[in-house]
PDB file of C-alpha atoms in Angstrom:
ATOM      1  CA  UNK A   1     -58.231  32.639  -5.148  1.00 54.00           C
ATOM      2  CA  UNK A   2     -55.746  34.162  -7.892  1.00 50.00           C
ATOM      3  CA  UNK A   3     -54.343  32.566 -10.641  1.00 44.00           C
ATOM      4  CA  UNK A   4     -51.066  33.351  -9.068  1.00 40.00           C
ATOM      5  CA  UNK A   5     -52.048  31.048  -6.168  1.00 45.00           C
ATOM      6  CA  UNK A   6     -53.471  28.653  -7.789  1.00 45.00           C
ATOM      7  CA  UNK A   7     -50.399  28.090  -9.505  1.00 40.00           C
ATOM      8  CA  UNK A   8     -48.832  28.568  -6.905  1.00 44.00           C
ATOM      9  CA  UNK A   9     -50.837  25.492  -4.694  1.00 50.00           C
ATOM     10  CA  UNK A  10     -50.763  23.082  -7.690  1.00 44.00           C
ATOM     11  CA  UNK A  11     -46.529  23.498  -7.957  1.00 42.00           C
ATOM     12  CA  UNK A  12     -46.594  22.836  -3.858  1.00 44.00           C
ATOM     13  CA  UNK A  13     -48.529  19.434  -4.557  1.00 47.00           C
ATOM     14  CA  UNK A  14     -46.584  18.237  -7.186  1.00 44.00           C
ATOM     15  CA  UNK A  15     -43.259  18.614  -5.743  1.00 39.00           C
ATOM     16  CA  UNK A  16     -44.322  16.840  -3.088  1.00 45.00           C
ATOM     17  CA  UNK A  17     -46.376  14.238  -5.143  1.00 47.00           C
ATOM     18  CA  UNK A  18     -42.587  13.901  -6.986  1.00 40.00           C
ATOM     19  CA  UNK A  19     -40.686  13.251  -4.105  1.00 43.00           C
ATOM     20  CA  UNK A  20     -43.178  11.026  -2.667  1.00 49.00           C
ATOM     21  CA  UNK A  21     -41.608   8.338  -5.612  1.00 47.00           C
ATOM     22  CA  UNK A  22     -38.791   8.770  -4.448  1.00 43.00           C
ATOM     23  CA  UNK A  23     -37.975   6.573  -0.701  1.00 49.00           C
ATOM     24  CA  UNK A  24     -36.516   7.874   1.699  1.00 51.00           C
ATOM     25  CA  UNK A  25     -32.718   7.366   2.787  1.00 49.00           C
ATOM     26  CA  UNK A  26     -32.578   4.855   5.784  1.00 52.00           C
ATOM     27  CA  UNK A  27     -30.023   5.963   8.563  1.00 48.00           C
ATOM     28  CA  UNK A  28     -27.902   3.416   7.909  1.00 48.00           C
ATOM     29  CA  UNK A  29     -27.692   4.156   4.241  1.00 48.00           C
ATOM     30  CA  UNK A  30     -27.054   7.546   5.282  1.00 47.00           C
ATOM     31  CA  UNK A  31     -24.070   6.568   7.342  1.00 44.00           C
ATOM     32  CA  UNK A  32     -22.423   4.614   3.993  1.00 50.00           C
ATOM     33  CA  UNK A  33     -22.747   7.675   2.291  1.00 54.00           C
ATOM     34  CA  UNK A  34     -20.593   9.320   4.585  1.00 58.00           C
ATOM     35  CA  UNK A  35     -16.473   8.696   3.456  1.00 69.00           C
ATOM     36  CA  UNK A  36     -15.338   5.713   5.337  1.00 88.00           C
ATOM     37  CA  UNK A  37     -11.736   7.004   6.894  1.00 94.00           C
ATOM     38  CA  UNK A  38      -8.877   4.883   8.131  1.00 96.00           C
ATOM     39  CA  UNK A  39      -5.929   6.078   9.844  1.00 97.00           C
ATOM     40  CA  UNK A  40      -3.106   4.114  10.931  1.00 97.00           C
ATOM     41  CA  UNK A  41       0.293   4.322  11.715  1.00 98.00           C
ATOM     42  CA  UNK A  42       3.036   1.360  11.452  1.00 98.00           C
ATOM     43  CA  UNK A  43       6.249   0.820  13.589  1.00 98.00           C
ATOM     44  CA  UNK A  44       8.532  -1.514  11.779  1.00 98.00           C
ATOM     45  CA  UNK A  45      11.965  -2.686  12.770  1.00 98.00           C
ATOM     46  CA  UNK A  46      13.596  -5.325  10.445  1.00 98.00           C
ATOM     47  CA  UNK A  47      17.449  -6.649  10.258  1.00 98.00           C
ATOM     48  CA  UNK A  48      18.144  -5.421   6.915  1.00 97.00           C
ATOM     49  CA  UNK A  49      16.126  -3.019   4.458  1.00 97.00           C
ATOM     50  CA  UNK A  50      15.516  -5.262   0.808  1.00 96.00           C
ATOM     51  CA  UNK A  51      13.558  -3.179  -1.531  1.00 95.00           C
ATOM     52  CA  UNK A  52      12.240  -5.399  -4.826  1.00 95.00           C
ATOM     53  CA  UNK A  53      14.996  -7.780  -4.274  1.00 95.00           C
ATOM     54  CA  UNK A  54      17.956  -5.556  -4.083  1.00 95.00           C
ATOM     55  CA  UNK A  55      19.931  -5.373  -0.136  1.00 95.00           C
ATOM     56  CA  UNK A  56      19.710  -1.532   0.222  1.00 92.00           C
ATOM     57  CA  UNK A  57      20.383  -1.268   3.668  1.00 93.00           C
ATOM     58  CA  UNK A  58      21.809  -3.950   5.597  1.00 95.00           C
ATOM     59  CA  UNK A  59      22.197  -2.909   8.716  1.00 96.00           C
ATOM     60  CA  UNK A  60      18.980  -2.927  11.200  1.00 98.00           C
ATOM     61  CA  UNK A  61      16.670  -0.396  10.318  1.00 98.00           C
ATOM     62  CA  UNK A  62      13.476   1.607  11.534  1.00 98.00           C
ATOM     63  CA  UNK A  63      10.469   1.964   9.213  1.00 98.00           C
ATOM     64  CA  UNK A  64       7.984   4.169  10.090  1.00 98.00           C
ATOM     65  CA  UNK A  65       5.094   4.510   8.135  1.00 98.00           C
ATOM     66  CA  UNK A  66       1.857   6.651   8.230  1.00 98.00           C
ATOM     67  CA  UNK A  67      -1.593   6.010   6.463  1.00 98.00           C
ATOM     68  CA  UNK A  68      -4.959   8.034   5.886  1.00 98.00           C
ATOM     69  CA  UNK A  69      -7.977   6.094   4.370  1.00 97.00           C
ATOM     70  CA  UNK A  70     -10.549   7.830   2.658  1.00 96.00           C
ATOM     71  CA  UNK A  71     -12.797   5.364   0.602  1.00 94.00           C
ATOM     72  CA  UNK A  72     -10.932   4.443  -2.501  1.00 96.00           C
ATOM     73  CA  UNK A  73      -7.933   6.611  -2.036  1.00 97.00           C
ATOM     74  CA  UNK A  74      -4.732   5.941   0.463  1.00 98.00           C
ATOM     75  CA  UNK A  75      -2.059   8.308   1.610  1.00 98.00           C
ATOM     76  CA  UNK A  76       1.071   6.902   3.068  1.00 98.00           C
ATOM     77  CA  UNK A  77       4.488   8.524   4.180  1.00 98.00           C
ATOM     78  CA  UNK A  78       7.572   6.130   4.547  1.00 98.00           C
ATOM     79  CA  UNK A  79      10.606   6.466   6.065  1.00 98.00           C
ATOM     80  CA  UNK A  80      13.798   4.460   6.751  1.00 98.00           C
ATOM     81  CA  UNK A  81      16.495   5.378   9.425  1.00 98.00           C
ATOM     82  CA  UNK A  82      19.787   3.132  10.035  1.00 97.00           C
ATOM     83  CA  UNK A  83      18.735   2.313  14.413  1.00 97.00           C
ATOM     84  CA  UNK A  84      23.021   1.706  15.019  1.00 95.00           C
ATOM     85  CA  UNK A  85      23.486   5.093  13.509  1.00 95.00           C
ATOM     86  CA  UNK A  86      20.069   7.445  13.607  1.00 95.00           C
ATOM     87  CA  UNK A  87      20.792   7.985   9.997  1.00 95.00           C
ATOM     88  CA  UNK A  88      17.755   8.938   8.710  1.00 96.00           C
ATOM     89  CA  UNK A  89      18.243   8.075   4.939  1.00 96.00           C
ATOM     90  CA  UNK A  90      14.769   7.659   2.846  1.00 97.00           C
ATOM     91  CA  UNK A  91      11.506   9.596   3.097  1.00 97.00           C
ATOM     92  CA  UNK A  92       8.553   9.241   0.654  1.00 98.00           C
ATOM     93  CA  UNK A  93       5.137   9.400  -0.218  1.00 98.00           C
ATOM     94  CA  UNK A  94       2.708   7.823  -2.614  1.00 98.00           C
ATOM     95  CA  UNK A  95      -0.995   8.421  -3.222  1.00 98.00           C
ATOM     96  CA  UNK A  96      -2.849   5.121  -4.629  1.00 98.00           C
ATOM     97  CA  UNK A  97      -6.415   4.934  -6.114  1.00 98.00           C
ATOM     98  CA  UNK A  98      -7.862   1.734  -6.245  1.00 97.00           C
ATOM     99  CA  UNK A  99     -11.201   0.704  -7.237  1.00 96.00           C
ATOM    100  CA  UNK A 100     -13.096  -2.959  -6.799  1.00 95.00           C
ATOM    101  CA  UNK A 101     -15.381  -4.026  -9.676  1.00 92.00           C
ATOM    102  CA  UNK A 102     -16.943  -7.471  -8.527  1.00 91.00           C
ATOM    103  CA  UNK A 103     -13.426  -9.518  -7.455  1.00 94.00           C
ATOM    104  CA  UNK A 104     -11.344  -7.492  -9.013  1.00 97.00           C
ATOM    105  CA  UNK A 105      -9.275  -4.867  -7.983  1.00 97.00           C
ATOM    106  CA  UNK A 106      -7.615  -1.484  -9.877  1.00 97.00           C
ATOM    107  CA  UNK A 107      -4.984   0.247  -8.768  1.00 98.00           C
ATOM    108  CA  UNK A 108      -3.923   3.063 -10.172  1.00 98.00           C
ATOM    109  CA  UNK A 109      -0.558   5.902  -8.304  1.00 98.00           C
ATOM    110  CA  UNK A 110       1.862   7.876  -7.567  1.00 98.00           C
ATOM    111  CA  UNK A 111       4.976   7.526  -5.789  1.00 98.00           C
ATOM    112  CA  UNK A 112       7.476  10.281  -4.855  1.00 97.00           C
ATOM    113  CA  UNK A 113      11.170   8.868  -3.324  1.00 97.00           C
ATOM    114  CA  UNK A 114      13.794  10.901  -1.530  1.00 96.00           C
ATOM    115  CA  UNK A 115      16.792   9.046  -0.909  1.00 95.00           C
ATOM    116  CA  UNK A 116      20.018   9.748   0.884  1.00 94.00           C
ATOM    117  CA  UNK A 117      23.624   8.432  -1.232  1.00 89.00           C
ATOM    118  CA  UNK A 118      27.112   9.950  -0.053  1.00 88.00           C
ATOM    119  CA  UNK A 119      25.338  12.842   2.165  1.00 88.00           C
ATOM    120  CA  UNK A 120      23.325  13.666  -0.733  1.00 92.00           C
ATOM    121  CA  UNK A 121      19.642  13.675  -1.253  1.00 94.00           C
ATOM    122  CA  UNK A 122      18.493  12.069  -4.809  1.00 94.00           C
ATOM    123  CA  UNK A 123      14.956  11.831  -6.143  1.00 94.00           C
ATOM    124  CA  UNK A 124      12.740   9.405  -7.416  1.00 95.00           C
ATOM    125  CA  UNK A 125       9.265   9.375  -8.844  1.00 97.00           C
ATOM    126  CA  UNK A 126       7.242   6.376 -10.776  1.00 97.00           C
ATOM    127  CA  UNK A 127       3.647   6.025 -11.942  1.00 98.00           C
ATOM    128  CA  UNK A 128       2.358   2.632 -11.081  1.00 98.00           C
ATOM    129  CA  UNK A 129      -0.778   0.617 -11.752  1.00 98.00           C
ATOM    130  CA  UNK A 130      -2.326  -2.739 -10.422  1.00 98.00           C
ATOM    131  CA  UNK A 131      -4.578  -5.314 -11.096  1.00 98.00           C
ATOM    132  CA  UNK A 132      -4.989  -7.800  -7.797  1.00 98.00           C
ATOM    133  CA  UNK A 133      -8.263 -10.287  -7.577  1.00 97.00           C
ATOM    134  CA  UNK A 134      -9.848 -11.626  -5.058  1.00 95.00           C
ATOM    135  CA  UNK A 135     -10.145 -15.099  -5.287  1.00 96.00           C
ATOM    136  CA  UNK A 136      -8.163 -18.420  -3.564  1.00 96.00           C
ATOM    137  CA  UNK A 137      -4.206 -17.154  -3.843  1.00 97.00           C
ATOM    138  CA  UNK A 138      -5.724 -13.616  -4.326  1.00 97.00           C
ATOM    139  CA  UNK A 139      -2.975 -13.546  -7.446  1.00 98.00           C
ATOM    140  CA  UNK A 140      -1.868  -9.775  -8.268  1.00 98.00           C
ATOM    141  CA  UNK A 141       0.463  -8.217 -11.037  1.00 98.00           C
ATOM    142  CA  UNK A 142       2.018  -4.406 -10.658  1.00 98.00           C
ATOM    143  CA  UNK A 143       3.646  -2.289 -13.200  1.00 98.00           C
ATOM    144  CA  UNK A 144       5.824   0.293 -12.024  1.00 98.00           C
ATOM    145  CA  UNK A 145       7.505   3.383 -14.201  1.00 97.00           C
ATOM    146  CA  UNK A 146      10.171   5.013 -12.923  1.00 96.00           C
ATOM    147  CA  UNK A 147      10.903   8.166 -13.964  1.00 95.00           C
ATOM    148  CA  UNK A 148      13.988   9.221 -12.125  1.00 90.00           C
ATOM    149  CA  UNK A 149      17.174   7.573 -10.358  1.00 90.00           C
ATOM    150  CA  UNK A 150      15.838   3.878 -11.312  1.00 92.00           C
ATOM    151  CA  UNK A 151      14.872   5.021 -15.002  1.00 94.00           C
ATOM    152  CA  UNK A 152      13.023   1.844 -16.325  1.00 95.00           C
ATOM    153  CA  UNK A 153      10.243  -0.283 -15.437  1.00 97.00           C
ATOM    154  CA  UNK A 154       9.894  -3.176 -12.488  1.00 97.00           C
ATOM    155  CA  UNK A 155       6.865  -5.913 -12.478  1.00 98.00           C
ATOM    156  CA  UNK A 156       5.864  -7.666  -9.784  1.00 98.00           C
ATOM    157  CA  UNK A 157       3.356 -10.750  -9.486  1.00 98.00           C
ATOM    158  CA  UNK A 158       2.628 -12.333  -6.763  1.00 98.00           C
ATOM    159  CA  UNK A 159       0.092 -14.577  -4.698  1.00 98.00           C
ATOM    160  CA  UNK A 160      -1.207 -14.630  -0.589  1.00 98.00           C
ATOM    161  CA  UNK A 161      -2.895 -16.287   0.799  1.00 97.00           C
ATOM    162  CA  UNK A 162      -4.153 -16.387   5.048  1.00 96.00           C
ATOM    163  CA  UNK A 163      -3.542 -19.833   6.798  1.00 96.00           C
ATOM    164  CA  UNK A 164      -5.018 -20.550  10.262  1.00 93.00           C
ATOM    165  CA  UNK A 165      -2.668 -22.104  12.367  1.00 86.00           C
ATOM    166  CA  UNK A 166      -3.316 -22.592  16.700  1.00 85.00           C
ATOM    167  CA  UNK A 167      -5.876 -20.001  16.484  1.00 85.00           C
ATOM    168  CA  UNK A 168      -3.873 -17.650  14.888  1.00 91.00           C
ATOM    169  CA  UNK A 169      -4.286 -16.326  11.283  1.00 95.00           C
ATOM    170  CA  UNK A 170      -0.826 -16.551   9.329  1.00 97.00           C
ATOM    171  CA  UNK A 171      -0.363 -14.618   5.785  1.00 97.00           C
ATOM    172  CA  UNK A 172       1.609 -16.822   3.306  1.00 98.00           C
ATOM    173  CA  UNK A 173       3.033 -14.824   0.522  1.00 98.00           C
ATOM    174  CA  UNK A 174       4.920 -15.350  -2.732  1.00 98.00           C
ATOM    175  CA  UNK A 175       6.387 -13.080  -5.159  1.00 98.00           C
ATOM    176  CA  UNK A 176       8.607 -12.749  -8.738  1.00 98.00           C
ATOM    177  CA  UNK A 177      10.147  -9.377  -9.773  1.00 98.00           C
ATOM    178  CA  UNK A 178      10.829  -8.398 -13.420  1.00 98.00           C
ATOM    179  CA  UNK A 179      13.228  -5.837 -13.551  1.00 97.00           C
ATOM    180  CA  UNK A 180      14.884  -3.688 -16.068  1.00 95.00           C
ATOM    181  CA  UNK A 181      15.510  -0.312 -13.959  1.00 94.00           C
ATOM    182  CA  UNK A 182      18.310   1.424 -13.174  1.00 92.00           C
ATOM    183  CA  UNK A 183      19.237   0.314  -9.344  1.00 91.00           C
ATOM    184  CA  UNK A 184      20.676  -3.004 -10.969  1.00 89.00           C
ATOM    185  CA  UNK A 185      23.391  -3.662 -13.754  1.00 85.00           C
ATOM    186  CA  UNK A 186      21.537  -6.161 -15.238  1.00 84.00           C
ATOM    187  CA  UNK A 187      17.226  -6.853 -16.603  1.00 91.00           C
ATOM    188  CA  UNK A 188      14.956  -9.491 -16.691  1.00 95.00           C
ATOM    189  CA  UNK A 189      13.762 -11.262 -13.405  1.00 97.00           C
ATOM    190  CA  UNK A 190      15.395 -10.650 -10.530  1.00 97.00           C
ATOM    191  CA  UNK A 191      14.099 -12.467  -7.815  1.00 97.00           C
ATOM    192  CA  UNK A 192      11.188 -14.853  -6.098  1.00 98.00           C
ATOM    193  CA  UNK A 193      10.531 -14.549  -2.791  1.00 98.00           C
ATOM    194  CA  UNK A 194       8.592 -16.182   0.380  1.00 98.00           C
ATOM    195  CA  UNK A 195       7.235 -14.546   3.450  1.00 98.00           C
ATOM    196  CA  UNK A 196       5.551 -15.216   6.616  1.00 98.00           C
ATOM    197  CA  UNK A 197       3.890 -13.045   9.025  1.00 97.00           C
ATOM    198  CA  UNK A 198       1.556 -13.300  11.581  1.00 97.00           C
ATOM    199  CA  UNK A 199      -1.242 -10.440  13.169  1.00 96.00           C
ATOM    200  CA  UNK A 200      -1.372 -10.641  16.671  1.00 96.00           C
ATOM    201  CA  UNK A 201      -4.165  -8.714  18.416  1.00 95.00           C
ATOM    202  CA  UNK A 202      -3.061  -6.372  21.275  1.00 96.00           C
ATOM    203  CA  UNK A 203      -5.511  -3.979  21.504  1.00 96.00           C
ATOM    204  CA  UNK A 204      -8.990  -3.631  19.795  1.00 94.00           C
ATOM    205  CA  UNK A 205      -6.875  -0.633  18.204  1.00 96.00           C
ATOM    206  CA  UNK A 206      -3.210  -1.857  18.532  1.00 98.00           C
ATOM    207  CA  UNK A 207      -1.432  -4.991  16.955  1.00 97.00           C
ATOM    208  CA  UNK A 208       2.029  -6.910  16.190  1.00 98.00           C
ATOM    209  CA  UNK A 209       3.162  -8.167  13.232  1.00 98.00           C
ATOM    210  CA  UNK A 210       6.451 -10.783  12.940  1.00 98.00           C
ATOM    211  CA  UNK A 211       7.400 -11.491   9.265  1.00 98.00           C
ATOM    212  CA  UNK A 212      10.490 -13.311   7.978  1.00 98.00           C
ATOM    213  CA  UNK A 213      10.828 -13.189   4.563  1.00 98.00           C
ATOM    214  CA  UNK A 214      13.246 -14.960   2.053  1.00 98.00           C
ATOM    215  CA  UNK A 215      14.250 -14.172  -1.220  1.00 98.00           C
ATOM    216  CA  UNK A 216      16.146 -15.875  -4.046  1.00 98.00           C
ATOM    217  CA  UNK A 217      17.761 -14.596  -6.683  1.00 97.00           C
ATOM    218  CA  UNK A 218      17.730 -14.904 -10.488  1.00 97.00           C
ATOM    219  CA  UNK A 219      19.846 -12.718 -11.522  1.00 95.00           C
ATOM    220  CA  UNK A 220      23.762 -12.529 -11.298  1.00 93.00           C
ATOM    221  CA  UNK A 221      23.749  -8.801  -9.658  1.00 92.00           C
ATOM    222  CA  UNK A 222      21.832 -10.007  -6.644  1.00 95.00           C
ATOM    223  CA  UNK A 223      22.606 -12.122  -3.223  1.00 96.00           C
ATOM    224  CA  UNK A 224      19.913 -14.930  -1.568  1.00 98.00           C
ATOM    225  CA  UNK A 225      18.843 -13.098   1.598  1.00 98.00           C
ATOM    226  CA  UNK A 226      17.010 -13.431   4.837  1.00 98.00           C
ATOM    227  CA  UNK A 227      15.232 -10.694   6.340  1.00 98.00           C
ATOM    228  CA  UNK A 228      12.501  -9.772   9.324  1.00 98.00           C
ATOM    229  CA  UNK A 229      11.147  -8.250  11.890  1.00 98.00           C
ATOM    230  CA  UNK A 230       8.260  -7.066  14.197  1.00 98.00           C
ATOM    231  CA  UNK A 231       5.902  -3.814  12.738  1.00 98.00           C
ATOM    232  CA  UNK A 232       3.617  -2.484  15.226  1.00 98.00           C
ATOM    233  CA  UNK A 233       1.139  -0.964  14.181  1.00 98.00           C
ATOM    234  CA  UNK A 234      -1.839   1.484  16.137  1.00 98.00           C
ATOM    235  CA  UNK A 235      -5.703   2.113  14.151  1.00 96.00           C
ATOM    236  CA  UNK A 236      -6.872   5.261  15.089  1.00 94.00           C
TER     237      UNK A 236
END
């Protein structure tokens, strides 16, 4: 046997030996490594449209939302239409990256808003960061920085908890907002809000989520509001 063939044979044996040092992945591990893709569609119907404690639209609205989640990355497309006039007055896009570290979720995201004001479309942009904890009451805080129409910032602290009621799971939530954006005249604490929603599964992929919320104004340029409705969700 020539020297080159001997070297080749030794190299092959060495590679086989090295490969045996690494455990072969199971089918389950290979499946887990594949990107987890989730796609859903929301169709929310509400008596009015509240945004950060502000009454953006005081008539019944339809708010469709398309949601695409790939592992830690989420894309949302959102729209708002007044039901009576069928006037589409908002179209937004959001991208979010959320990474879990033990019981802490950290998020970075960006939003692109399009509002129709007096018949003309006006743009706004935001960057935000959020920290949440997977502990009782699930506390979280999010900071939004706006660069367009609402130039300024908005910070919101929230709590939420699932409670079982007659074989249904109700989600109870509370929020406190601090607003320095140009969406309103004042600056400082804007509102405190309490809400409840109850997901009800109709089929394996379809559910309805009735909800009701109360927003208590903490600023003179805002008003107390009660709003709610029902959301129809389909998971593809």
